[in-house]
Amino acid sequence: MAESAGEAASTKAKAKKPDIDFSDSKAVVEQYTPYVRSIAGKVRKKLPPDIEFDDLVEYGMIGLLEAAQRFDPNAGANFMTFAYYRIRG
């Protein structure tokens, strides 16, 4: 039995939304730490060598938590896209 276009879009939208409570800071940090570290690594390449990687990760975590507080999952945006600019600084 084939899905209608509306059912397929609804299923796809549900698959994109992460099953995470953005008000739970610990869960957000656990879920997105690899993403923050990846962004920090890319940013580090453009900075002087005396800037510590761990400092960039910490600033990224602050941005991640700010993004989690401001994110509205009902707005239709992807959290990683929303958080990217706050993490990057």
PDB file of C-alpha atoms in Angstrom:
ATOM      1  CA  MET A   1       0.000   0.000   0.000  1.00  0.00           C
ATOM      2  CA  ALA A   2       1.505   3.323  -1.067  1.00  0.00           C
ATOM      3  CA  GLU A   3       1.696   6.341   1.221  1.00  0.00           C
ATOM      4  CA  SER A   4       0.079   9.568   0.168  1.00  0.00           C
ATOM      5  CA  ALA A   5       2.312  12.612  -0.301  1.00  0.00           C
ATOM      6  CA  GLY A   6       1.024  14.122   2.953  1.00  0.00           C
ATOM      7  CA  GLU A   7       1.758  10.963   4.942  1.00  0.00           C
ATOM      8  CA  ALA A   8       5.247  10.718   3.451  1.00  0.00           C
ATOM      9  CA  ALA A   9       5.995  14.352   4.316  1.00  0.00           C
ATOM     10  CA  SER A  10       4.695  13.837   7.852  1.00  0.00           C
ATOM     11  CA  THR A  11       6.843  10.723   8.302  1.00  0.00           C
ATOM     12  CA  LYS A  12       9.886  12.545   6.958  1.00  0.00           C
ATOM     13  CA  ALA A  13       9.302  15.510   9.298  1.00  0.00           C
ATOM     14  CA  LYS A  14       9.035  13.183  12.296  1.00  0.00           C
ATOM     15  CA  ALA A  15      12.290  11.483  11.311  1.00  0.00           C
ATOM     16  CA  LYS A  16      14.123  14.833  11.220  1.00  0.00           C
ATOM     17  CA  LYS A  17      13.043  15.942  14.710  1.00  0.00           C
ATOM     18  CA  PRO A  18      15.407  14.601  17.356  1.00  0.00           C
ATOM     19  CA  ASP A  19      13.952  12.825  20.359  1.00  0.00           C
ATOM     20  CA  ILE A  20      15.588  15.122  22.890  1.00  0.00           C
ATOM     21  CA  ASP A  21      14.272  17.517  25.486  1.00  0.00           C
ATOM     22  CA  PHE A  22      16.070  20.797  24.760  1.00  0.00           C
ATOM     23  CA  SER A  23      15.367  22.017  28.289  1.00  0.00           C
ATOM     24  CA  ASP A  24      17.553  19.165  29.622  1.00  0.00           C
ATOM     25  CA  SER A  25      21.047  20.677  29.384  1.00  0.00           C
ATOM     26  CA  LYS A  26      22.802  17.408  30.184  1.00  0.00           C
ATOM     27  CA  ALA A  27      21.017  15.550  27.380  1.00  0.00           C
ATOM     28  CA  VAL A  28      21.795  18.332  24.899  1.00  0.00           C
ATOM     29  CA  VAL A  29      25.492  18.323  25.823  1.00  0.00           C
ATOM     30  CA  GLU A  30      25.721  14.522  25.608  1.00  0.00           C
ATOM     31  CA  GLN A  31      23.968  14.421  22.239  1.00  0.00           C
ATOM     32  CA  TYR A  32      25.791  17.297  20.520  1.00  0.00           C
ATOM     33  CA  THR A  33      29.335  17.284  21.988  1.00  0.00           C
ATOM     34  CA  PRO A  34      30.784  15.609  18.855  1.00  0.00           C
ATOM     35  CA  TYR A  35      29.149  18.313  16.705  1.00  0.00           C
ATOM     36  CA  VAL A  36      30.618  21.090  18.881  1.00  0.00           C
ATOM     37  CA  ARG A  37      34.077  19.479  18.764  1.00  0.00           C
ATOM     38  CA  SER A  38      33.861  19.198  14.977  1.00  0.00           C
ATOM     39  CA  ILE A  39      33.001  22.872  14.577  1.00  0.00           C
ATOM     40  CA  ALA A  40      35.742  23.864  17.046  1.00  0.00           C
ATOM     41  CA  GLY A  41      38.263  21.899  14.974  1.00  0.00           C
ATOM     42  CA  LYS A  42      37.269  23.731  11.807  1.00  0.00           C
ATOM     43  CA  VAL A  43      37.371  27.132  13.520  1.00  0.00           C
ATOM     44  CA  ARG A  44      40.774  26.357  15.040  1.00  0.00           C
ATOM     45  CA  LYS A  45      42.362  26.029  11.596  1.00  0.00           C
ATOM     46  CA  LYS A  46      41.655  29.718  10.951  1.00  0.00           C
ATOM     47  CA  LEU A  47      42.989  30.993  14.288  1.00  0.00           C
ATOM     48  CA  PRO A  48      46.499  31.571  15.663  1.00  0.00           C
ATOM     49  CA  PRO A  49      48.145  28.448  17.132  1.00  0.00           C
ATOM     50  CA  ASP A  50      48.152  29.862  20.670  1.00  0.00           C
ATOM     51  CA  ILE A  51      44.348  29.509  20.878  1.00  0.00           C
ATOM     52  CA  GLU A  52      43.600  26.298  22.776  1.00  0.00           C
ATOM     53  CA  PHE A  53      41.236  23.750  21.240  1.00  0.00           C
ATOM     54  CA  ASP A  54      39.615  23.116  24.644  1.00  0.00           C
ATOM     55  CA  ASP A  55      38.817  26.825  24.971  1.00  0.00           C
ATOM     56  CA  LEU A  56      37.056  26.748  21.612  1.00  0.00           C
ATOM     57  CA  VAL A  57      35.079  23.687  22.683  1.00  0.00           C
ATOM     58  CA  GLU A  58      34.013  25.425  25.904  1.00  0.00           C
ATOM     59  CA  TYR A  59      32.856  28.518  24.022  1.00  0.00           C
ATOM     60  CA  GLY A  60      31.040  26.214  21.619  1.00  0.00           C
ATOM     61  CA  MET A  61      29.281  24.490  24.517  1.00  0.00           C
ATOM     62  CA  ILE A  62      28.074  27.861  25.774  1.00  0.00           C
ATOM     63  CA  GLY A  63      26.703  28.571  22.296  1.00  0.00           C
ATOM     64  CA  LEU A  64      25.097  25.122  22.186  1.00  0.00           C
ATOM     65  CA  LEU A  65      23.298  25.689  25.476  1.00  0.00           C
ATOM     66  CA  GLU A  66      22.127  29.143  24.375  1.00  0.00           C
ATOM     67  CA  ALA A  67      20.797  27.628  21.154  1.00  0.00           C
ATOM     68  CA  ALA A  68      18.984  24.885  23.089  1.00  0.00           C
ATOM     69  CA  GLN A  69      17.286  27.504  25.263  1.00  0.00           C
ATOM     70  CA  ARG A  70      16.112  29.529  22.265  1.00  0.00           C
ATOM     71  CA  PHE A  71      15.244  26.693  19.880  1.00  0.00           C
ATOM     72  CA  ASP A  72      11.594  26.209  18.951  1.00  0.00           C
ATOM     73  CA  PRO A  73      11.106  22.715  17.491  1.00  0.00           C
ATOM     74  CA  ASN A  74       7.689  23.746  16.161  1.00  0.00           C
ATOM     75  CA  ALA A  75       9.226  26.402  13.904  1.00  0.00           C
ATOM     76  CA  GLY A  76      10.280  23.726  11.422  1.00  0.00           C
ATOM     77  CA  ALA A  77      14.021  24.389  11.552  1.00  0.00           C
ATOM     78  CA  ASN A  78      16.679  21.740  12.075  1.00  0.00           C
ATOM     79  CA  PHE A  79      18.361  22.167  15.479  1.00  0.00           C
ATOM     80  CA  MET A  80      21.870  21.575  14.126  1.00  0.00           C
ATOM     81  CA  THR A  81      21.413  24.304  11.539  1.00  0.00           C
ATOM     82  CA  PHE A  82      19.995  26.645  14.173  1.00  0.00           C
ATOM     83  CA  ALA A  83      22.795  25.888  16.656  1.00  0.00           C
ATOM     84  CA  TYR A  84      25.678  26.073  14.167  1.00  0.00           C
ATOM     85  CA  TYR A  85      26.048  29.861  14.215  1.00  0.00           C
ATOM     86  CA  ARG A  86      25.815  30.078  18.010  1.00  0.00           C
ATOM     87  CA  ILE A  87      28.382  27.308  18.447  1.00  0.00           C
ATOM     88  CA  ARG A  88      30.726  28.854  15.915  1.00  0.00           C
ATOM     89  CA  GLY A  89      30.467  32.266  17.574  1.00  0.00           C
TER      90      GLY A  89
END
